[in-house]
PDB file of C-alpha atoms in Angstrom:
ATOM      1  CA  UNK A 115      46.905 135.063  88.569  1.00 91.00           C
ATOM      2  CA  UNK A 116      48.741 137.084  91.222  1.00 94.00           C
ATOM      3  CA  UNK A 117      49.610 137.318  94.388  1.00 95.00           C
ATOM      4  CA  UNK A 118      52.255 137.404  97.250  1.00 97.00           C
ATOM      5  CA  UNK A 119      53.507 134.169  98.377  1.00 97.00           C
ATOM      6  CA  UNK A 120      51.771 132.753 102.342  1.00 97.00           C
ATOM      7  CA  UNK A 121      55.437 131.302 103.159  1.00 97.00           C
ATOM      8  CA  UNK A 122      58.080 129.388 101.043  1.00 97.00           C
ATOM      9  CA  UNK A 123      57.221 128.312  97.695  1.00 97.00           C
ATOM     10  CA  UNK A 124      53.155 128.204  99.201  1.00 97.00           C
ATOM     11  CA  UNK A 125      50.358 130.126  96.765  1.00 97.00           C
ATOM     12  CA  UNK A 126      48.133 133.059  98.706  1.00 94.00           C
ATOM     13  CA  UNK A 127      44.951 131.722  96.579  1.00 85.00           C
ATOM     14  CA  UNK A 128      44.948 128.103  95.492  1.00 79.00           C
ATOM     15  CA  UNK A 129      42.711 125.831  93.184  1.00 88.00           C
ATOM     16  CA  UNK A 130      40.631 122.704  94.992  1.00 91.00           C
ATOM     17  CA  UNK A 131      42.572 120.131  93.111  1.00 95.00           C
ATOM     18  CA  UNK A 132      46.098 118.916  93.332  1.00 96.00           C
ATOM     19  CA  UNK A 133      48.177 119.434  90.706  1.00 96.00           C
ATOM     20  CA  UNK A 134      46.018 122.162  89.068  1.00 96.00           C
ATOM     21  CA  UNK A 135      48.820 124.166  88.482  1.00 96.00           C
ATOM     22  CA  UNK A 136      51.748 121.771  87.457  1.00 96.00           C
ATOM     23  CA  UNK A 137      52.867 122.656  83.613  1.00 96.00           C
ATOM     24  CA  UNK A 138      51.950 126.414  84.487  1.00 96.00           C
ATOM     25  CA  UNK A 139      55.153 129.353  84.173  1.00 97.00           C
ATOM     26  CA  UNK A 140      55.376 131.347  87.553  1.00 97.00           C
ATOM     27  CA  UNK A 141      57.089 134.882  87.502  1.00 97.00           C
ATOM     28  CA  UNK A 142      58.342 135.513  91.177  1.00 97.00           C
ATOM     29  CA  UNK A 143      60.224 138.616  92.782  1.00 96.00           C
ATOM     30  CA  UNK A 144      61.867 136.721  96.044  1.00 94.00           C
ATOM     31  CA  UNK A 145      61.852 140.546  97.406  1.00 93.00           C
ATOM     32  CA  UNK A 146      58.855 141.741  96.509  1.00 92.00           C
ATOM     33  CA  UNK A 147      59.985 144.453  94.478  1.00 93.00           C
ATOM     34  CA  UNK A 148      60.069 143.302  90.934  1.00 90.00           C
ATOM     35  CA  UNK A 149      63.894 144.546  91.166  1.00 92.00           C
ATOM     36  CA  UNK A 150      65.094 140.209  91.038  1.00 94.00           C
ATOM     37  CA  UNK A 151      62.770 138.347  88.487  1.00 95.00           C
ATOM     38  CA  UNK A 152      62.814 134.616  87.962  1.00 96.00           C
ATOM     39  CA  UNK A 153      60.782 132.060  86.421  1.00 96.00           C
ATOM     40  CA  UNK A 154      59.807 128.672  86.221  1.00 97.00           C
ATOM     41  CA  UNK A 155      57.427 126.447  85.871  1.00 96.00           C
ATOM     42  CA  UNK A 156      55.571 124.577  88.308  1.00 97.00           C
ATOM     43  CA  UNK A 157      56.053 120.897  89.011  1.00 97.00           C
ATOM     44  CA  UNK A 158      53.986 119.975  91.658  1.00 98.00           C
ATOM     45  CA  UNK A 159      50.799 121.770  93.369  1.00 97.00           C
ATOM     46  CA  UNK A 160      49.498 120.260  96.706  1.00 97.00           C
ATOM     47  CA  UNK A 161      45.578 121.464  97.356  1.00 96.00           C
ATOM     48  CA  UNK A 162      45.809 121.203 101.165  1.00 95.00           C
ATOM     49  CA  UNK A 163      48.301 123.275 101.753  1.00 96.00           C
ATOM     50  CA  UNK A 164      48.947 125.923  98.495  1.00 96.00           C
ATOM     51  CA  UNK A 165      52.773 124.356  98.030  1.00 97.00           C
ATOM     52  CA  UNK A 166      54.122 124.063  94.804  1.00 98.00           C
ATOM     53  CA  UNK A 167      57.339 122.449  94.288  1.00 97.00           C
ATOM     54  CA  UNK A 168      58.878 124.584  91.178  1.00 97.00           C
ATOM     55  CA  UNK A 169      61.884 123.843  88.159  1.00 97.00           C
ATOM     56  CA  UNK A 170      63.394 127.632  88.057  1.00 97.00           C
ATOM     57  CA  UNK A 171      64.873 128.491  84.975  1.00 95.00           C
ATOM     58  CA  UNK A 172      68.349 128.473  84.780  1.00 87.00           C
ATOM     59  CA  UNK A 173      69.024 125.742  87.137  1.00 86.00           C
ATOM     60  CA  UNK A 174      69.156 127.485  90.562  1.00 87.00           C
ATOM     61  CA  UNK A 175      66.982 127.387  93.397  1.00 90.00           C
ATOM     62  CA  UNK A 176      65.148 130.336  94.189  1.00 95.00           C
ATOM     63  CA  UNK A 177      64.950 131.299  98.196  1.00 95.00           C
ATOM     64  CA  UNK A 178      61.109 132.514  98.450  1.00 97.00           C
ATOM     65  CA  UNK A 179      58.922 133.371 101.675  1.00 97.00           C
ATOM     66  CA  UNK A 180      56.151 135.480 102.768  1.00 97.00           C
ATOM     67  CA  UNK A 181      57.280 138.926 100.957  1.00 96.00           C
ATOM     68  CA  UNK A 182      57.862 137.099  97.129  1.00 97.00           C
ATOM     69  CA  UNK A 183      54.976 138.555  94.988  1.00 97.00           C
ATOM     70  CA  UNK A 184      54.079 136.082  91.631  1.00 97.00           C
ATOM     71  CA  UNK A 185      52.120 135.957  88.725  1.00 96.00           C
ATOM     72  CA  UNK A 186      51.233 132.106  87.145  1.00 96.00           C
ATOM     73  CA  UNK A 187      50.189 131.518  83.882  1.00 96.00           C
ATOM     74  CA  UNK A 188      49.661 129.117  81.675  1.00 93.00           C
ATOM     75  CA  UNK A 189      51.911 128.655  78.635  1.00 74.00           C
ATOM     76  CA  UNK A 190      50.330 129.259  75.110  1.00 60.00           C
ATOM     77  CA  UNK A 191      49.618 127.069  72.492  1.00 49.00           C
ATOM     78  CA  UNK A 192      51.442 127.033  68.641  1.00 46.00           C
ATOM     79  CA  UNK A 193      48.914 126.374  65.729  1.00 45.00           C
ATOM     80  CA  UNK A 194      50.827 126.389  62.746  1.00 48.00           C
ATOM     81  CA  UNK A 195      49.337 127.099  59.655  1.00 48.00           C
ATOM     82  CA  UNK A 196      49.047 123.743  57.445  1.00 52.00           C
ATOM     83  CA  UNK A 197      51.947 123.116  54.866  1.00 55.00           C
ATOM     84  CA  UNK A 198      51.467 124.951  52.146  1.00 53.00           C
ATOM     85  CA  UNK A 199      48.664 127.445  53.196  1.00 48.00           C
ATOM     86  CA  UNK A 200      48.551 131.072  54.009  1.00 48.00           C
ATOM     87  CA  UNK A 201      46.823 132.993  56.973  1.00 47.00           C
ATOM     88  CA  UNK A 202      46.320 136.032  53.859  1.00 47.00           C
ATOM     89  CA  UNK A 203      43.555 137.366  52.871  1.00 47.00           C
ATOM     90  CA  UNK A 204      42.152 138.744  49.652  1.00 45.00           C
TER      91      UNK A 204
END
């Protein structure tokens, strides 16, 4: 999903249920131009108002407002193959 940000760290489309998007990596461009990429993931989601509360990567905090466009996703899943077997084909 993208979108540019309503204010600080607040979604422009949001999910009916809090905490629908906690565990999911955001992308974000604090100017809007793709030019400053950072990402996270996102530790909180609050319904009511679209604000997400978010662990950057790297440690920092990340200044956002109305021009920081996003994408969220959600991370992938492993399956491993089991011990032993082979994904081949004959």
């Amino acid at each position: 999903m993208t979108g540019t940000m309503a204010a600080a760290l607040t979604l422009a489309d949001s999910n009916d249920a809090d905490g629908y998007y906690n565990g999911w990596q955001i992308e974000a461009s604090p100017s809007g131009d793709g030019s400053d990429m950072v990402m996270g993931t996102v530790m909180s989601y609050d319904a009511a108002t679209r604000a997400i509360t978010v662990n950057w990567h790297g440690g920092t905090d990340v200044a956002t407002d109305a021009s920081t466009t996003y994408t969220l996703s959600q991370s992938g899943i492993c399956i491993s193959a089991p011990a032993g077997g082979s994904n081949a084909t004959d």
